Coordinates of C-alpha atoms and ligand atoms in Angstrom, one line a residue:
M138 CA -9.1 -11.3 75.8
E139 CA -10.9 -10.6 79.2
R140 CA -14.1 -11.5 77.6
L141 CA -12.8 -14.3 75.5
E142 CA -11.4 -15.5 79.0
E143 CA -14.9 -15.0 80.5
A144 CA -16.7 -16.5 78.3
A145 CA -14.7 -20.0 78.4
R146 CA -14.8 -20.1 81.8
L147 CA -18.9 -19.5 81.3
I148 CA -19.0 -22.4 79.0
G149 CA -16.5 -24.9 80.9
L150 CA -13.9 -24.5 77.5
E151 CA -11.0 -26.7 77.9
D152 CA -7.7 -24.7 78.1
D153 CA -6.2 -26.6 74.8
V154 CA -8.7 -24.5 72.5
L155 CA -9.3 -21.4 74.7
A156 CA -4.7 -21.5 74.1
V157 CA -5.5 -21.4 70.1
L158 CA -7.8 -18.7 70.5
S159 CA -5.9 -16.8 72.6
R160 CA -3.2 -15.5 70.1
P161 CA -4.1 -15.0 66.0
K162 CA -3.5 -17.2 63.6
R163 CA -1.2 -14.9 61.6
V164 CA -0.3 -11.7 61.8
L165 CA 1.5 -9.2 58.9
E166 CA 3.0 -6.1 59.0
V167 CA 3.6 -4.3 56.3
S168 CA 5.4 -0.9 55.2
V169 CA 3.6 1.0 52.3
P170 CA 5.7 3.4 50.7
V171 CA 3.7 6.1 48.8
R172 CA 5.1 8.7 46.3
R173 CA 2.8 11.8 47.5
D174 CA 1.6 14.1 44.6
D175 CA 4.5 16.7 45.6
G176 CA 7.0 13.8 44.5
H177 CA 8.3 12.9 48.0
V178 CA 7.7 9.6 49.5
D179 CA 6.0 8.7 52.9
V180 CA 6.4 5.0 54.4
F181 CA 3.0 4.2 56.1
V182 CA 2.5 1.6 57.9
G183 CA -0.1 -1.1 57.7
W184 CA -1.0 -4.9 59.3
R185 CA -3.2 -7.9 58.1
I186 CA -4.4 -10.2 61.0
H187 CA -6.1 -13.6 60.8
H188 CA -7.5 -14.2 64.3
D189 CA -8.7 -17.8 63.4
T190 CA -10.0 -19.9 60.5
A191 CA -11.7 -23.1 62.0
R192 CA -15.1 -22.1 60.3
G193 CA -13.8 -20.7 57.0
P194 CA -11.5 -17.8 55.2
A195 CA -10.6 -14.7 57.8
K196 CA -13.5 -12.4 57.3
G197 CA -12.9 -8.4 58.3
G198 CA -12.7 -5.0 57.3
L199 CA -10.0 -2.7 56.0
R200 CA -9.4 0.5 58.2
F201 CA -7.6 3.7 57.7
H202 CA -6.9 5.7 60.4
P203 CA -4.1 7.6 62.0
A204 CA -3.9 6.2 65.3
L205 CA -4.1 2.8 63.9
T206 CA -2.5 0.4 66.2
K207 CA -1.3 -3.6 65.8
E208 CA -3.3 -4.2 69.1
D209 CA -6.3 -2.5 67.7
V210 CA -6.3 -4.7 64.5
A211 CA -5.6 -7.6 66.7
A212 CA -8.8 -7.2 68.9
L213 CA -10.8 -6.3 66.1
A214 CA -9.9 -9.5 64.1
I215 CA -11.2 -11.4 67.4
A216 CA -14.0 -10.0 67.4
M217 CA -15.0 -10.5 63.4
T218 CA -14.2 -14.5 64.6
W219 CA -17.0 -14.0 67.3
K220 CA -19.2 -12.2 65.2
C221 CA -19.3 -14.4 62.0
A222 CA -20.1 -17.6 64.4
I223 CA -22.7 -15.5 65.8
V224 CA -24.7 -15.2 62.5
D225 CA -23.5 -18.4 61.5
L226 CA -21.5 -17.8 58.8
P227 CA -18.5 -19.9 56.8
F228 CA -16.0 -17.5 57.9
G229 CA -13.4 -17.0 60.5
G230 CA -12.1 -13.8 61.6
G231 CA -9.8 -11.2 60.3
K232 CA -9.0 -7.1 60.3
G233 CA -6.9 -5.2 58.1
G234 CA -5.2 -1.2 58.4
V235 CA -2.9 1.4 57.4
R236 CA -2.1 3.8 59.7
C237 CA -2.8 7.3 57.4
N238 CA -5.1 10.0 57.7
P239 CA -6.9 9.7 54.5
S240 CA -8.2 13.6 54.8
T241 CA -4.8 14.6 54.2
L242 CA -4.4 12.2 51.0
S243 CA -5.7 13.2 47.6
T244 CA -7.6 10.7 45.8
A245 CA -4.6 9.3 43.6
E246 CA -3.0 9.4 46.8
L247 CA -5.6 7.3 48.2
E248 CA -5.6 5.1 45.5
R249 CA -1.7 4.3 45.7
V250 CA -2.0 3.6 49.2
T251 CA -4.4 1.3 48.8
R252 CA -3.0 -1.0 45.9
R253 CA 0.4 -0.9 47.6
Y254 CA -0.9 -2.4 50.9
T255 CA -2.9 -4.6 48.9
W256 CA 0.1 -6.0 47.0
E257 CA 2.1 -6.4 50.4
I258 CA -0.7 -7.9 51.5
L259 CA -1.4 -10.2 48.8
P260 CA -0.1 -13.7 50.0
M261 CA -2.9 -13.4 52.4
L262 CA -5.6 -12.7 50.3
G263 CA -8.1 -14.6 48.6
P264 CA -11.9 -16.2 48.6
D265 CA -10.8 -18.9 50.4
R266 CA -8.2 -17.3 52.8
D267 CA -9.2 -13.8 53.3
V268 CA -11.8 -11.8 51.8
P269 CA -11.5 -7.8 53.5
A270 CA -14.8 -5.3 53.0
P271 CA -15.3 -1.6 54.1
D272 CA -14.5 -0.1 57.6
V273 CA -13.6 3.1 59.4
N274 CA -12.7 5.0 56.3
T275 CA -13.2 3.0 53.6
D276 CA -15.7 2.5 51.0
E277 CA -16.5 0.7 47.9
R278 CA -14.2 2.7 46.0
V279 CA -11.0 1.3 48.1
M280 CA -12.8 -1.8 48.1
A281 CA -12.6 -2.0 43.6
W282 CA -9.2 -0.4 44.0
L283 CA -8.3 -3.8 45.8
M284 CA -9.7 -6.1 44.0
D285 CA -8.3 -4.5 40.8
T286 CA -5.0 -5.0 42.4
V287 CA -5.5 -8.8 43.3
A288 CA -6.7 -9.3 39.7
M289 CA -3.8 -7.9 37.6
A290 CA -1.2 -9.6 39.9
R291 CA -2.9 -12.8 39.5
G292 CA -4.1 -12.4 35.6
E293 CA -7.6 -13.6 36.7
A294 CA -10.8 -11.8 37.9
A295 CA -11.3 -11.6 41.4
P296 CA -15.1 -10.8 42.3
G297 CA -14.6 -13.3 45.4
V298 CA -11.5 -11.3 47.3
V299 CA -13.0 -8.5 48.6
T300 CA -17.2 -7.5 49.4
G301 CA -18.5 -4.3 49.7
K302 CA -17.8 -3.8 45.9
P303 CA -19.7 -1.0 43.6
L304 CA -22.5 -2.5 42.0
E305 CA -21.0 -2.5 39.1
V306 CA -18.3 -4.8 39.8
G307 CA -20.2 -7.3 41.3
G308 CA -21.2 -5.7 44.6
V309 CA -24.8 -6.3 45.9
Q310 CA -27.6 -4.2 46.3
G311 CA -28.2 -3.2 50.2
H312 CA -24.6 -3.9 51.7
H313 CA -24.3 0.1 52.0
G314 CA -27.2 0.1 54.1
A315 CA -26.8 -3.7 55.9
T316 CA -25.0 -2.5 59.3
A317 CA -27.9 -0.1 59.4
E318 CA -30.7 -2.8 58.8
G319 CA -29.2 -4.9 61.5
V320 CA -29.0 -2.3 64.0
T321 CA -32.5 -1.6 63.7
I322 CA -33.8 -5.1 63.8
M323 CA -31.8 -5.3 67.3
V324 CA -33.8 -2.3 68.3
R325 CA -37.2 -3.6 67.5
E326 CA -35.9 -7.3 68.8
A327 CA -34.8 -5.1 72.2
F328 CA -37.7 -2.9 72.7
A329 CA -40.1 -5.7 72.0
K330 CA -38.0 -7.3 75.1
L331 CA -38.7 -4.7 77.3
G332 CA -42.6 -3.7 76.0
L333 CA -41.6 -0.5 74.6
P334 CA -43.2 0.7 71.7
V335 CA -41.0 1.3 69.0
A336 CA -43.2 4.6 67.1
G337 CA -43.1 7.5 68.9
A338 CA -39.9 6.3 71.1
R339 CA -36.3 8.7 71.4
V340 CA -33.1 7.7 69.8
A341 CA -30.1 9.2 69.8
L342 CA -27.0 8.7 67.6
Q343 CA -23.5 9.0 68.1
G344 CA -21.9 9.2 64.4
F345 CA -23.7 9.8 60.8
G346 CA -21.2 8.4 58.4
K347 CA -21.8 4.4 57.3
V348 CA -24.1 3.4 60.0
G349 CA -25.2 6.0 61.5
G350 CA -26.7 7.9 58.3
P351 CA -28.7 5.0 57.0
L352 CA -29.8 3.9 60.4
A353 CA -31.5 7.6 61.3
Y354 CA -33.1 7.1 57.9
L355 CA -34.5 3.7 58.6
L356 CA -35.6 4.3 62.1
S357 CA -37.3 7.6 61.3
S358 CA -39.3 5.5 58.8
L359 CA -40.6 3.4 61.7
G360 CA -42.0 6.2 63.4
V361 CA -38.6 6.8 65.6
R362 CA -37.8 10.4 66.7
I363 CA -33.9 11.1 66.0
V364 CA -33.9 13.6 69.0
A365 CA -29.8 13.9 68.9
V366 CA -27.3 13.3 66.8
G367 CA -23.4 13.6 67.2
D368 CA -19.7 13.6 65.5
L369 CA -16.6 14.2 65.7
M370 CA -17.3 18.4 65.7
G371 CA -20.3 18.7 67.1
A372 CA -23.5 17.5 68.0
V373 CA -27.5 18.6 67.5
T374 CA -30.7 18.0 69.2
N375 CA -34.3 18.4 68.5
S376 CA -36.8 16.7 71.0
A377 CA -39.4 16.4 68.4
G378 CA -37.1 14.4 65.9
L379 CA -34.3 15.6 63.7
D380 CA -35.4 15.7 59.9
V381 CA -33.2 13.3 58.8
A382 CA -33.3 14.2 54.9
A383 CA -32.3 17.5 55.7
L384 CA -29.4 16.7 58.1
A385 CA -27.9 14.2 55.4
T386 CA -28.1 17.3 53.1
H387 CA -26.1 19.4 56.0
V388 CA -23.7 16.9 56.4
R389 CA -23.0 16.1 52.7
A390 CA -22.4 20.2 52.4
N391 CA -20.5 21.0 55.3
G392 CA -18.6 17.4 56.6
T393 CA -20.4 17.5 60.3
V394 CA -23.9 17.6 61.9
A395 CA -22.3 20.7 63.6
G396 CA -24.1 24.0 62.5
F397 CA -27.5 22.2 61.5
A398 CA -30.3 25.0 61.6
L399 CA -33.3 22.6 62.3
G400 CA -31.9 21.9 65.9
D401 CA -30.2 23.3 68.9
P402 CA -26.4 23.0 68.9
L403 CA -25.1 20.5 71.8
P404 CA -21.5 20.2 73.0
S405 CA -20.4 16.7 72.3
E406 CA -20.0 15.3 75.7
E407 CA -23.9 16.1 76.5
L408 CA -25.1 14.1 73.6
F409 CA -24.7 11.0 76.3
A410 CA -26.9 12.9 78.4
V411 CA -29.9 13.8 76.1
P412 CA -33.1 12.0 77.7
C413 CA -34.0 9.0 75.1
E414 CA -35.2 5.3 75.0
A415 CA -32.1 4.1 73.3
F416 CA -28.8 4.8 72.6
V417 CA -26.9 3.8 69.0
P418 CA -22.8 4.6 69.2
A419 CA -22.2 4.5 65.9
A420 CA -18.7 6.1 65.7
L421 CA -15.3 4.7 67.2
A422 CA -14.0 2.6 69.6
G423 CA -13.6 3.6 73.1
A424 CA -16.8 5.8 72.9
I425 CA -18.4 5.1 76.3
G426 CA -16.5 5.3 78.9
A427 CA -17.2 5.5 83.0
D428 CA -18.4 9.2 82.9
Q429 CA -20.5 8.3 79.3
A430 CA -22.4 5.2 81.3
R431 CA -23.2 7.5 84.2
A432 CA -24.7 10.3 82.3
L433 CA -26.9 8.1 79.8
T434 CA -30.5 7.7 80.7
A435 CA -31.4 5.3 77.3
Q436 CA -33.3 1.9 78.7
V437 CA -31.2 0.5 75.3
I438 CA -27.5 0.4 73.6
V439 CA -26.9 -0.7 70.6
E440 CA -23.6 -0.8 69.5
G441 CA -23.4 0.1 65.8
A442 CA -20.1 0.7 66.4
N443 CA -16.9 -2.0 66.9
G444 CA -16.1 -1.9 70.7
P445 CA -17.6 1.5 71.8
T446 CA -18.1 0.3 75.2
T447 CA -15.3 -0.1 77.8
V448 CA -15.1 -2.8 80.3
E449 CA -15.4 -0.5 83.1
A450 CA -18.4 1.5 81.6
D451 CA -20.2 -1.9 81.2
E452 CA -20.0 -2.5 84.0
I453 CA -21.8 0.6 85.4
L454 CA -24.7 -0.2 82.5
A455 CA -24.8 -3.6 84.2
E456 CA -25.8 -1.7 87.6
K457 CA -28.1 0.5 86.0
G458 CA -30.1 -2.5 84.5
T459 CA -29.5 -1.0 80.6
L460 CA -30.0 -3.6 78.0
V461 CA -27.0 -3.5 76.0
V462 CA -27.4 -5.5 73.0
P463 CA -23.4 -5.7 71.7
D464 CA -21.3 -5.1 68.7
I465 CA -20.4 -8.5 67.6
L466 CA -24.2 -9.3 67.8
A467 CA -25.8 -5.8 66.9
N468 CA -23.2 -4.3 64.0
A469 CA -23.5 -8.1 62.1
G470 CA -25.9 -7.2 59.6
G471 CA -22.6 -5.8 57.2
V472 CA -20.7 -9.1 57.4
T473 CA -23.9 -10.8 56.6
A474 CA -24.7 -8.9 53.9
S475 CA -20.7 -9.1 52.8
Y476 CA -21.5 -13.4 52.9
F477 CA -23.9 -12.6 50.5
E478 CA -21.9 -10.7 47.7
W479 CA -19.1 -13.6 48.5
V480 CA -21.5 -16.4 47.6
Q481 CA -23.1 -14.8 44.6
A482 CA -19.3 -13.8 43.6
R483 CA -18.5 -17.6 43.8
E484 CA -21.7 -18.4 41.7
G485 CA -21.4 -15.7 39.7
Y486 CA -25.0 -15.2 39.5
P487 CA -27.2 -12.3 41.1
W488 CA -29.9 -12.5 43.7
D489 CA -33.0 -11.1 43.4
P490 CA -32.3 -8.0 45.8
A491 CA -35.5 -8.8 47.8
V492 CA -34.1 -12.5 48.4
T493 CA -30.8 -11.0 50.1
A494 CA -33.0 -8.4 52.4
E495 CA -35.1 -11.2 53.8
R496 CA -31.9 -13.5 54.0
L497 CA -30.4 -10.5 56.0
R498 CA -33.5 -10.0 58.2
D499 CA -33.9 -14.0 59.2
R500 CA -30.5 -14.4 60.1
M501 CA -30.2 -11.3 62.0
Q502 CA -33.5 -12.3 63.7
A503 CA -31.9 -15.8 64.6
A504 CA -28.7 -14.5 66.0
F505 CA -30.7 -11.9 68.7
N506 CA -32.9 -15.2 69.3
A507 CA -29.6 -17.3 69.5
V508 CA -28.1 -14.7 72.1
W509 CA -30.8 -13.8 74.0
D510 CA -31.9 -17.6 74.8
R511 CA -28.1 -18.5 76.1
S512 CA -28.0 -15.4 77.9
E513 CA -31.3 -16.2 79.9
G514 CA -29.9 -19.7 80.2
L515 CA -26.9 -18.4 81.2
G516 CA -28.3 -15.9 83.7
V517 CA -25.8 -12.8 82.3
D518 CA -25.6 -10.5 80.2
L519 CA -26.4 -10.3 76.4
R520 CA -22.6 -9.7 75.7
R521 CA -21.3 -12.7 77.5
G522 CA -24.4 -14.6 76.7
A523 CA -23.2 -13.8 73.1
H524 CA -19.7 -14.2 73.4
C525 CA -20.7 -17.9 74.7
V526 CA -22.8 -18.7 71.6
A527 CA -19.7 -17.6 69.5
L528 CA -17.2 -19.6 71.5
D529 CA -19.2 -23.0 71.2
R530 CA -19.6 -22.9 68.1
V531 CA -16.2 -21.9 67.2
A532 CA -14.6 -24.5 69.7
A533 CA -16.6 -27.1 68.0
A534 CA -15.3 -26.4 64.7
I535 CA -11.8 -26.4 66.1
R536 CA -12.6 -29.8 67.9
F537 CA -14.0 -31.4 64.7
R538 CA -10.9 -30.0 63.0
G539 CA -8.0 -31.1 65.1
I540 CA -4.9 -29.8 65.7
F541 CA -2.6 -29.9 62.4
P542 CA -0.4 -32.0 62.3
Ligands
LIG734 N1 -16.5 -3.5 58.7 C1 -17.6 -4.5 58.9 C2 -17.6 -5.1 60.4 O1 -16.6 -4.5 60.9 C3 -17.8 -5.3 58.2 C4 -16.6 -6.9 58.2 C5 -17.0 -7.6 56.7 O2 -18.0 -7.6 55.9 O3 -16.5 -8.3 56.1 O4 -18.0 -6.1 60.7

């Protein structure tokens, strides 16, 4: 909200439009009773929130997390409105989730949570209403259950109701690595602006999951040295660059980067102080607070995660002159690939994967340029510039459509 209000001031937004955007359009809270494998019933709470739909159906991920709150979901839905506008997709912003700990659920229990949650939020969903996608702790399998539940309930195929699906049921090649692909483009663009060479550069990563895993591969294929990677259970460092393929094998076997033999162990908190040119937070929100911002040596931060930097940390980074590529631009590759999947589902005609890849690169590059130019024009950082680009576009849609009735 602080960031919205500041952007509104910067672009001289009228109060009426700010008032419309200051509240979510729809909030649905649902109870999700699930029979556990041992026979007893647990009742989880879930939400689906549409922030704004002036530019198109609500779009945004579905997350399962034990500490999830309604406020988290609402904030993430707002961020999706801006993100979709920055990459110029015909979507509004939405988000959903269930407060549960998927690591304590069997596969069958996870399926029951997904299906019952989907059933409860059914009135919100549809290719022209709201299109979920994977997010923290959800994957293509969860998306397939979600699609199947909608298809069973409506008695018709529902390929356009969700993105990030398995290839076998209408997913697209390249969706899996699309967020990482977008982050890679941002690293290259930011380095080009600062005159830093990419080959040989040092990058430290927080998170080695859906974003951090593919990202480490993509960056090292450009000659970047991945000098440190951290996750919930620990961190590893190697100033010559970690062997990413060996690290991925270790993570598949152990569920964490900790204990990786081809690197030195590092306490998680020291990850932020590892000397590097770029740091990519690709885990959860709030990872970079004031202390971490002070410790960071990187000249560039590219936010792979949603909301990784606190407002206080942002100020510290600005004083240090660190270039921060904000989440709503940096990780928009995922939702851009989702858009392509949605279009292909509606056309019923899959594109050549090379076309998808090329269009993703074009969108991300155009978005970076729009945000860079707007930030320069206003004399503000990229986060403020990004919010202004997004707000300009969303506000224009609201003005043209007017207020109903
Ligand atoms: N969960 C991803 C994000 O936060 C993707 C959302 C989508 O594709 O709808 O951007």
